[in-house]
mmCIF file of C-alpha atoms and ligand atoms in Angstrom:
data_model
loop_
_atom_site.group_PDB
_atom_site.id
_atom_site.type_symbol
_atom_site.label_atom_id
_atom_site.label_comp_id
_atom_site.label_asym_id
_atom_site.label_seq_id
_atom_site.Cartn_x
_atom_site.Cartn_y
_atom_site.Cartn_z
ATOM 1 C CA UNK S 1 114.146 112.939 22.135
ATOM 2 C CA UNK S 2 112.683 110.651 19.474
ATOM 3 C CA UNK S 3 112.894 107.318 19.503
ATOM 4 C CA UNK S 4 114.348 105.183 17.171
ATOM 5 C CA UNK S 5 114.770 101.338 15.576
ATOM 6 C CA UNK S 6 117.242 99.027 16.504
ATOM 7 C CA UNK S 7 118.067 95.927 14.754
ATOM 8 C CA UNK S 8 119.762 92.922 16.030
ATOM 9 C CA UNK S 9 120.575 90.255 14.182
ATOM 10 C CA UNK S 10 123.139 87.367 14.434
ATOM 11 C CA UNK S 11 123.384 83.612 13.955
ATOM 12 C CA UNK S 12 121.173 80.618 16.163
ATOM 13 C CA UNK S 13 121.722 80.855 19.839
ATOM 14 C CA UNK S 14 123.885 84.015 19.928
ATOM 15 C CA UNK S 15 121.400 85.542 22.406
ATOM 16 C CA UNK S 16 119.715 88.171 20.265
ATOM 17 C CA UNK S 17 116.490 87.743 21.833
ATOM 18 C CA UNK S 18 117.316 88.095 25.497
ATOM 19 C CA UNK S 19 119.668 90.898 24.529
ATOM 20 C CA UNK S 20 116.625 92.472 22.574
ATOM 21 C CA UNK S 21 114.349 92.083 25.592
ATOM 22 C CA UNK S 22 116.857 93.803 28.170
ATOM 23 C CA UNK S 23 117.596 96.550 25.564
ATOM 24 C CA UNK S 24 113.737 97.313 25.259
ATOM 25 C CA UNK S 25 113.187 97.172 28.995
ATOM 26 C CA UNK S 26 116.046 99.627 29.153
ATOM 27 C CA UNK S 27 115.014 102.081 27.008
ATOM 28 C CA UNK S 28 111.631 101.919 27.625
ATOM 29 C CA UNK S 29 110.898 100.552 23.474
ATOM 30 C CA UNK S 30 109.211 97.090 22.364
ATOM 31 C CA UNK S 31 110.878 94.187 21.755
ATOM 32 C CA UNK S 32 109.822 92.462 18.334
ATOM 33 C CA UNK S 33 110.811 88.969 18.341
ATOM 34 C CA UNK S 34 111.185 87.988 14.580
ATOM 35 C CA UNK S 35 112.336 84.472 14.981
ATOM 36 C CA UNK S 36 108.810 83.338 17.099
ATOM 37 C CA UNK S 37 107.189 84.527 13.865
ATOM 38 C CA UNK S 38 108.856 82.087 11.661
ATOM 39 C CA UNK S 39 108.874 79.053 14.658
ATOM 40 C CA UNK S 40 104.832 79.791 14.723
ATOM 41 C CA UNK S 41 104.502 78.995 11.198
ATOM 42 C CA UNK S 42 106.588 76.415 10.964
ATOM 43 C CA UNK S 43 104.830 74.744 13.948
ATOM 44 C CA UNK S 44 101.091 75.448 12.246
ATOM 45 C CA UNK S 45 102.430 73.517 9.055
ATOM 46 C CA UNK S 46 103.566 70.802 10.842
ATOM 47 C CA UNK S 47 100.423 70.463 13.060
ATOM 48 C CA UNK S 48 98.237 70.878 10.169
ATOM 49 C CA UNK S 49 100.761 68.273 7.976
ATOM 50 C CA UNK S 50 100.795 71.226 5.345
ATOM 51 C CA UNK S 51 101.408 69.928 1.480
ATOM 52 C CA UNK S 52 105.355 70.338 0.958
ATOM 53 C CA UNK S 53 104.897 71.479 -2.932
ATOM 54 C CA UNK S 54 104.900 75.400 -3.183
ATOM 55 C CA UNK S 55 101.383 75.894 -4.722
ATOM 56 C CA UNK S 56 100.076 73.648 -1.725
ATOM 57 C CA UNK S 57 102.158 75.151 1.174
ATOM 58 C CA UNK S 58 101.236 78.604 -0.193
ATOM 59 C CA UNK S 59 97.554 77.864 -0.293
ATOM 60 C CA UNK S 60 97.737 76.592 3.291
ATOM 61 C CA UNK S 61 99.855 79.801 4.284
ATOM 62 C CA UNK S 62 97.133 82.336 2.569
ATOM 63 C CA UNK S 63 94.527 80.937 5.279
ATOM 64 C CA UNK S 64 96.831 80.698 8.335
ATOM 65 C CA UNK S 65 95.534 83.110 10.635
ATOM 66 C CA UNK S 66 98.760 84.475 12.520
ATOM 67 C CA UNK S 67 99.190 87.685 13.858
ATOM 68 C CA UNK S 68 101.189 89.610 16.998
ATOM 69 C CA UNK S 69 98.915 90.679 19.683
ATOM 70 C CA UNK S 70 101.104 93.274 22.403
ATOM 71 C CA UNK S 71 102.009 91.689 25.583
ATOM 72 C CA UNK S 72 103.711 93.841 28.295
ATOM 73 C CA UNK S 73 107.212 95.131 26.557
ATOM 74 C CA UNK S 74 107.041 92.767 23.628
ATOM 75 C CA UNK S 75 104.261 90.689 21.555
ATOM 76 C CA UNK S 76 103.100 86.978 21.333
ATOM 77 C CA UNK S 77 102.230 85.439 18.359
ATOM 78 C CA UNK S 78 98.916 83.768 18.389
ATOM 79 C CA UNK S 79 97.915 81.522 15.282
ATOM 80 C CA UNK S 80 93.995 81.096 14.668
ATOM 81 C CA UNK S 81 93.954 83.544 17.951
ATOM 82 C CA UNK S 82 96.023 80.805 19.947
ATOM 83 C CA UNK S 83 99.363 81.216 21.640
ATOM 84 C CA UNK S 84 101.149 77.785 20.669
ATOM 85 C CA UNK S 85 103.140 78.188 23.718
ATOM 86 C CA UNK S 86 106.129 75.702 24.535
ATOM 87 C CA UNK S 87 105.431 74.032 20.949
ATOM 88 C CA UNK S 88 107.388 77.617 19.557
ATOM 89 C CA UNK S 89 110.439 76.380 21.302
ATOM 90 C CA UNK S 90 109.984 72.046 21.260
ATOM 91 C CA UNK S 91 113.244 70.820 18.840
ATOM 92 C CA UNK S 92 110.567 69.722 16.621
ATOM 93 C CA UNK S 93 109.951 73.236 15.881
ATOM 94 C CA UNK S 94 113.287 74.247 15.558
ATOM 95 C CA UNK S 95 114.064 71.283 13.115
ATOM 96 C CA UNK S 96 111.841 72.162 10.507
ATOM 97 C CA UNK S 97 112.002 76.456 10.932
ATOM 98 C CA UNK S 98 114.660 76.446 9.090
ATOM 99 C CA UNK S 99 113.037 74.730 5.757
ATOM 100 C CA UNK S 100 110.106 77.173 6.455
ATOM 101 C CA UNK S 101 111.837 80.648 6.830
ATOM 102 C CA UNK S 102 113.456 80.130 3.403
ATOM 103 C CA UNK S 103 110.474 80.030 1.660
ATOM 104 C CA UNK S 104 109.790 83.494 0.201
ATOM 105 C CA UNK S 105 105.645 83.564 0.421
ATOM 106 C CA UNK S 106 106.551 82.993 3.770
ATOM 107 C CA UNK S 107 109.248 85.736 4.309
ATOM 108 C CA UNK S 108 106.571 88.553 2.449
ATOM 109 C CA UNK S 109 104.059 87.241 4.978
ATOM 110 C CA UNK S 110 106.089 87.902 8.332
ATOM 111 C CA UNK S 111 107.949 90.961 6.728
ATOM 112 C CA UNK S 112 104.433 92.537 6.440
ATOM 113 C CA UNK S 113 103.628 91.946 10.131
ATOM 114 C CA UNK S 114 107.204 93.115 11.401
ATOM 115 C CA UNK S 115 107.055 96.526 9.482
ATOM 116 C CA UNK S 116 103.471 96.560 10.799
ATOM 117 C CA UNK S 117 104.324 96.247 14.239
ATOM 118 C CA UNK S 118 107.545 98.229 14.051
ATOM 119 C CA UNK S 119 107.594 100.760 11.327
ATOM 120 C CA UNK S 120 107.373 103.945 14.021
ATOM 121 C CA UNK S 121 110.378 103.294 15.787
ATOM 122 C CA UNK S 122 110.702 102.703 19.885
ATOM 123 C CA UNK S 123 111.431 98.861 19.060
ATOM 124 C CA UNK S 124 114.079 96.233 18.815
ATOM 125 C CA UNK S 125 113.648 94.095 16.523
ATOM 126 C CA UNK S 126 115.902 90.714 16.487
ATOM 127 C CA UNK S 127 116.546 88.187 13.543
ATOM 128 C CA UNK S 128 118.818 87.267 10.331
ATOM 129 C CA UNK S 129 117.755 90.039 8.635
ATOM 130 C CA UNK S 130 116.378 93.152 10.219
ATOM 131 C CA UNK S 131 119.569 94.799 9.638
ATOM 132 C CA UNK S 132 119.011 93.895 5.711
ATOM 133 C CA UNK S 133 115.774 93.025 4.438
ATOM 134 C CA UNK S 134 113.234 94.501 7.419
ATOM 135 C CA UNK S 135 114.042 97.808 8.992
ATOM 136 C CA UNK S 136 116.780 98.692 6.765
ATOM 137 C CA UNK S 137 116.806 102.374 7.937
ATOM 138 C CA UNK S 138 117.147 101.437 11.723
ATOM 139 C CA UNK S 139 119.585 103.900 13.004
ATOM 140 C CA UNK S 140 121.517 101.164 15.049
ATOM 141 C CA UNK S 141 122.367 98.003 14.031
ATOM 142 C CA UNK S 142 123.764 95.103 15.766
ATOM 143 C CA UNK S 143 125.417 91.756 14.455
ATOM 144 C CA UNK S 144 126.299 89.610 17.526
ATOM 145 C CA UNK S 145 128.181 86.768 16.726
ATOM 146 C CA UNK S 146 129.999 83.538 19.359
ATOM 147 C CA UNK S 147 131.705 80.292 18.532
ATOM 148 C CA UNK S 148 129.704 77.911 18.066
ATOM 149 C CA UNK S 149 130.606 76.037 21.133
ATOM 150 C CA UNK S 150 129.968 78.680 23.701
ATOM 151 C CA UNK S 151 126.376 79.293 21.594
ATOM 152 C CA UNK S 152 125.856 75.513 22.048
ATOM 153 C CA UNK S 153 126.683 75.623 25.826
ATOM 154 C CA UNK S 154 124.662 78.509 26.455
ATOM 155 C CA UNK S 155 121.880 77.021 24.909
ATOM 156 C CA UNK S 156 121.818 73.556 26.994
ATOM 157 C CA UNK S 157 122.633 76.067 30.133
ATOM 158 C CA UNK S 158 119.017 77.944 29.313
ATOM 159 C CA UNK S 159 117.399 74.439 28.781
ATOM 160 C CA UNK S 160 118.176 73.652 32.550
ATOM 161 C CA UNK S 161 120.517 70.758 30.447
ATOM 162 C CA UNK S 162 124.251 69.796 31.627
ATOM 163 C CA UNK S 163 126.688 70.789 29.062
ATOM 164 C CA UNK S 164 129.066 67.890 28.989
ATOM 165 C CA UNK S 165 131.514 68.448 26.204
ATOM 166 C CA UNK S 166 129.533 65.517 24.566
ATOM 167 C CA UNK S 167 126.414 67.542 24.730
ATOM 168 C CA UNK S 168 128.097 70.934 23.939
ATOM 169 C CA UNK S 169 129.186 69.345 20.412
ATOM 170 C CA UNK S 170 125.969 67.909 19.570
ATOM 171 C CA UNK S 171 124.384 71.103 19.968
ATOM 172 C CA UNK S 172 127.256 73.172 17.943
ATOM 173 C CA UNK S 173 126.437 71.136 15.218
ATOM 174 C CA UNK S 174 122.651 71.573 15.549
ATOM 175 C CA UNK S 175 123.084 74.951 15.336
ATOM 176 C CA UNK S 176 125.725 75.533 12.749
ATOM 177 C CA UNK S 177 123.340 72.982 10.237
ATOM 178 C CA UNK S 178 120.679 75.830 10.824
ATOM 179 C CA UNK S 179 123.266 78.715 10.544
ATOM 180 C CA UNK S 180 124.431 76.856 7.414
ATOM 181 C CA UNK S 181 120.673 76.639 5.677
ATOM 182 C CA UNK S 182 119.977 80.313 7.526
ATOM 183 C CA UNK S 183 122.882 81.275 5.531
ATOM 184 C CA UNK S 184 122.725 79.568 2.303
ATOM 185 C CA UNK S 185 119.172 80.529 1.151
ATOM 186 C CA UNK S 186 118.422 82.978 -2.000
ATOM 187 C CA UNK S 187 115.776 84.983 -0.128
ATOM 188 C CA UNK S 188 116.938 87.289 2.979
ATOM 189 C CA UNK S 189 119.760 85.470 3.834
ATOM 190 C CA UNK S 190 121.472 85.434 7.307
ATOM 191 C CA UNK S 191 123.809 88.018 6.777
ATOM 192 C CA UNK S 192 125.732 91.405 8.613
ATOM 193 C CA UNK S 193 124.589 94.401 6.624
ATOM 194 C CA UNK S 194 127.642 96.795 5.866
ATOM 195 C CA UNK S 195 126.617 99.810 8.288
ATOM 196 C CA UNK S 196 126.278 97.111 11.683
ATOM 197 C CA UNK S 197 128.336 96.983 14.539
ATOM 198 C CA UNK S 198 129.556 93.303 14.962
ATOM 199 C CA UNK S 199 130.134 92.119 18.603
ATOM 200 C CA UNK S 200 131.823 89.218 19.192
ATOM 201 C CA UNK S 201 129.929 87.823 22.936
ATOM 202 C CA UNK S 202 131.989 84.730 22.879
ATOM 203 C CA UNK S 203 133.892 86.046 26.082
ATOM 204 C CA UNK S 204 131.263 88.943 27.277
ATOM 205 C CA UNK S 205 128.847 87.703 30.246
ATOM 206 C CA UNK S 206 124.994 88.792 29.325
ATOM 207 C CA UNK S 207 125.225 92.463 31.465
ATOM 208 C CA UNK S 208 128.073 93.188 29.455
ATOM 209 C CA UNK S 209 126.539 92.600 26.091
ATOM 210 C CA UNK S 210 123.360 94.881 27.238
ATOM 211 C CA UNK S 211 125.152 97.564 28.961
ATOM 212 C CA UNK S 212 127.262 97.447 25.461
ATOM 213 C CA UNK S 213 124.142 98.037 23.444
ATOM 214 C CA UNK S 214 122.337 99.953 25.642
ATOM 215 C CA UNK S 215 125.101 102.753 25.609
ATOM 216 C CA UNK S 216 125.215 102.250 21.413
ATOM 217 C CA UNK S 217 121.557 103.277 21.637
ATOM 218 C CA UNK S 218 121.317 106.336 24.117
ATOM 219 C CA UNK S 219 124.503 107.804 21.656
ATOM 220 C CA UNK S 220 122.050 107.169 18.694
ATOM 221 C CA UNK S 221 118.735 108.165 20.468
ATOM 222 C CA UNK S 222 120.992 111.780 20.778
ATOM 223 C CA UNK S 223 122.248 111.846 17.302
ATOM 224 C CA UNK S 224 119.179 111.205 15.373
ATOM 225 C CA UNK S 225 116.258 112.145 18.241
HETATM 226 O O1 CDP R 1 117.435 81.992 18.737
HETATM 227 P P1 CDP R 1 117.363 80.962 17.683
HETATM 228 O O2 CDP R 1 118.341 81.141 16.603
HETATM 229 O O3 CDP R 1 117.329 79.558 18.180
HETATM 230 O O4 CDP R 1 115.943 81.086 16.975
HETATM 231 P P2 CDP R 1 115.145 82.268 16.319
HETATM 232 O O5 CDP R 1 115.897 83.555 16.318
HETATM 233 O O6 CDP R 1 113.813 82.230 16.966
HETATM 234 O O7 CDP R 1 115.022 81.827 14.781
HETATM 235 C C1 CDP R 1 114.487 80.581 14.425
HETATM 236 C C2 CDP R 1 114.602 80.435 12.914
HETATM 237 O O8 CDP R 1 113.731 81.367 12.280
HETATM 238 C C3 CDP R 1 115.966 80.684 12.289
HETATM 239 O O9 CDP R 1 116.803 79.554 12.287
HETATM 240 C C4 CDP R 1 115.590 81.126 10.872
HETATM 241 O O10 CDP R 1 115.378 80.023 10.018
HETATM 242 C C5 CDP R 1 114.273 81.834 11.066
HETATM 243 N N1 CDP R 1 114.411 83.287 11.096
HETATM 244 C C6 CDP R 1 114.600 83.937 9.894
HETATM 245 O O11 CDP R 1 114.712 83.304 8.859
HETATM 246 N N2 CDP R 1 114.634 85.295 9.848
HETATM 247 C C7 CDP R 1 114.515 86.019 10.968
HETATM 248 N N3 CDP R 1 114.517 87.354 10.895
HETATM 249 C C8 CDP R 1 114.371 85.371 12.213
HETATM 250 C C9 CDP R 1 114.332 83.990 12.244
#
């Protein structure tokens, strides 16, 4: 039996990348994080205090050395041959991604390393637009979608934080101003392409969500294998 692509994609915090881990370990495929892509290069620019104009930023991007070196059942991303580490997930980081990803020198640049990586199949691949833009022909597809109060909670639960109801709102709003600019841009927009399977995870536990998927996948790895 072949192997084949799946695609994950949903809005911030709706667990796409732990789900995309567990799937790969499952099934024995890769897991291609898309999102530490765009969080590396954002990270770089700020580091290196990058010019904001296009011509500028564009130059800067042309001689950013980033790449994504295999690592056990998934890849790192290492820019100038570094791993940047905790910096890929500091709020700094995730404060400024957003401005970065819509840029579209930037989305050609990481689209070329994704299909690189990916193009043979045997990998999950999670984002905002795999399902779209990246591996269009993936034979499974996967929107997965939560309020944004349970994504808020979850995320202060994985970043050992208590999630007072205070707390819980201040994240919400975090990431529904990312979801928003995720959302709102002209180039590969966060969006459910028309063949995906939308789960809502708002009320699933974790083991639910990947025995969900993981059962989508064997059916598919049997169809088109
Ligand atoms: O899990 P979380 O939403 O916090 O982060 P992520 O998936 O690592 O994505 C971080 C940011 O990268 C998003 O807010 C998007 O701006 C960008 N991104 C994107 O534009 N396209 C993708 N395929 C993946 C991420």
């Amino acid at each position: 039996m072949s192997e084949i692509t799946i695609a994950i994609d949903g809005p911030a915090a709706s667990g796409k990348s732990t789900t995309a881990l567990g799937v790969a370990l499952a099934l024995g495929y890769r897991h291609l994080n898309s999102g530490l892509v765009y969080r590396a290069i954002a990270w770089a620019a700020s580091e290196e205090s990058w010019p904001s104009d296009d011509a500028g930023f564009d130059e800067r991007l042309a001689e950013l050395e980033v790449e994504l070196e295999k690592v056990g059942s998934g890849f790192r991303v290492l820019v100038h041959g570094v791993d940047p580490g905790s910096s890929l997930v500091s709020p700094g980081t995730l404060s400024r991604v957003s401005q970065v990803s819509a840029r579209p020198a930037v989305r050609e640049r990481v689209l070329g390393l994704l299909r690189a990586k990916g193009g043979r199949g045997g990998v999950v691949c999670d984002g905002r637009d795999i399902g779209t833009v990246v591996f269009p022909e993936a034979e499974l597809k996967v929107f997965l979608v939560a309020s944004a109060e349970e994504r808020g909670r979850r995320r202060l639960l994985d970043q050992g934080l208590e999630p007072t109801e205070e707390a819980v709102r201040e994240e919400a709003a975090r990431l529904s101003a990312r979801d928003e600019l995720d959302s709102s841009r002209a180039v590969a927009p966060l969006r459910r392409a028309a063949d995906a399977i939308e789960l809502d995870t708002t009320k699933m536990n974790s083991t639910e969500v990947l025995g969900r998927i993981v059962s989508l996948a064997r059916a598919r790895e049997s169809l088109f294998g």
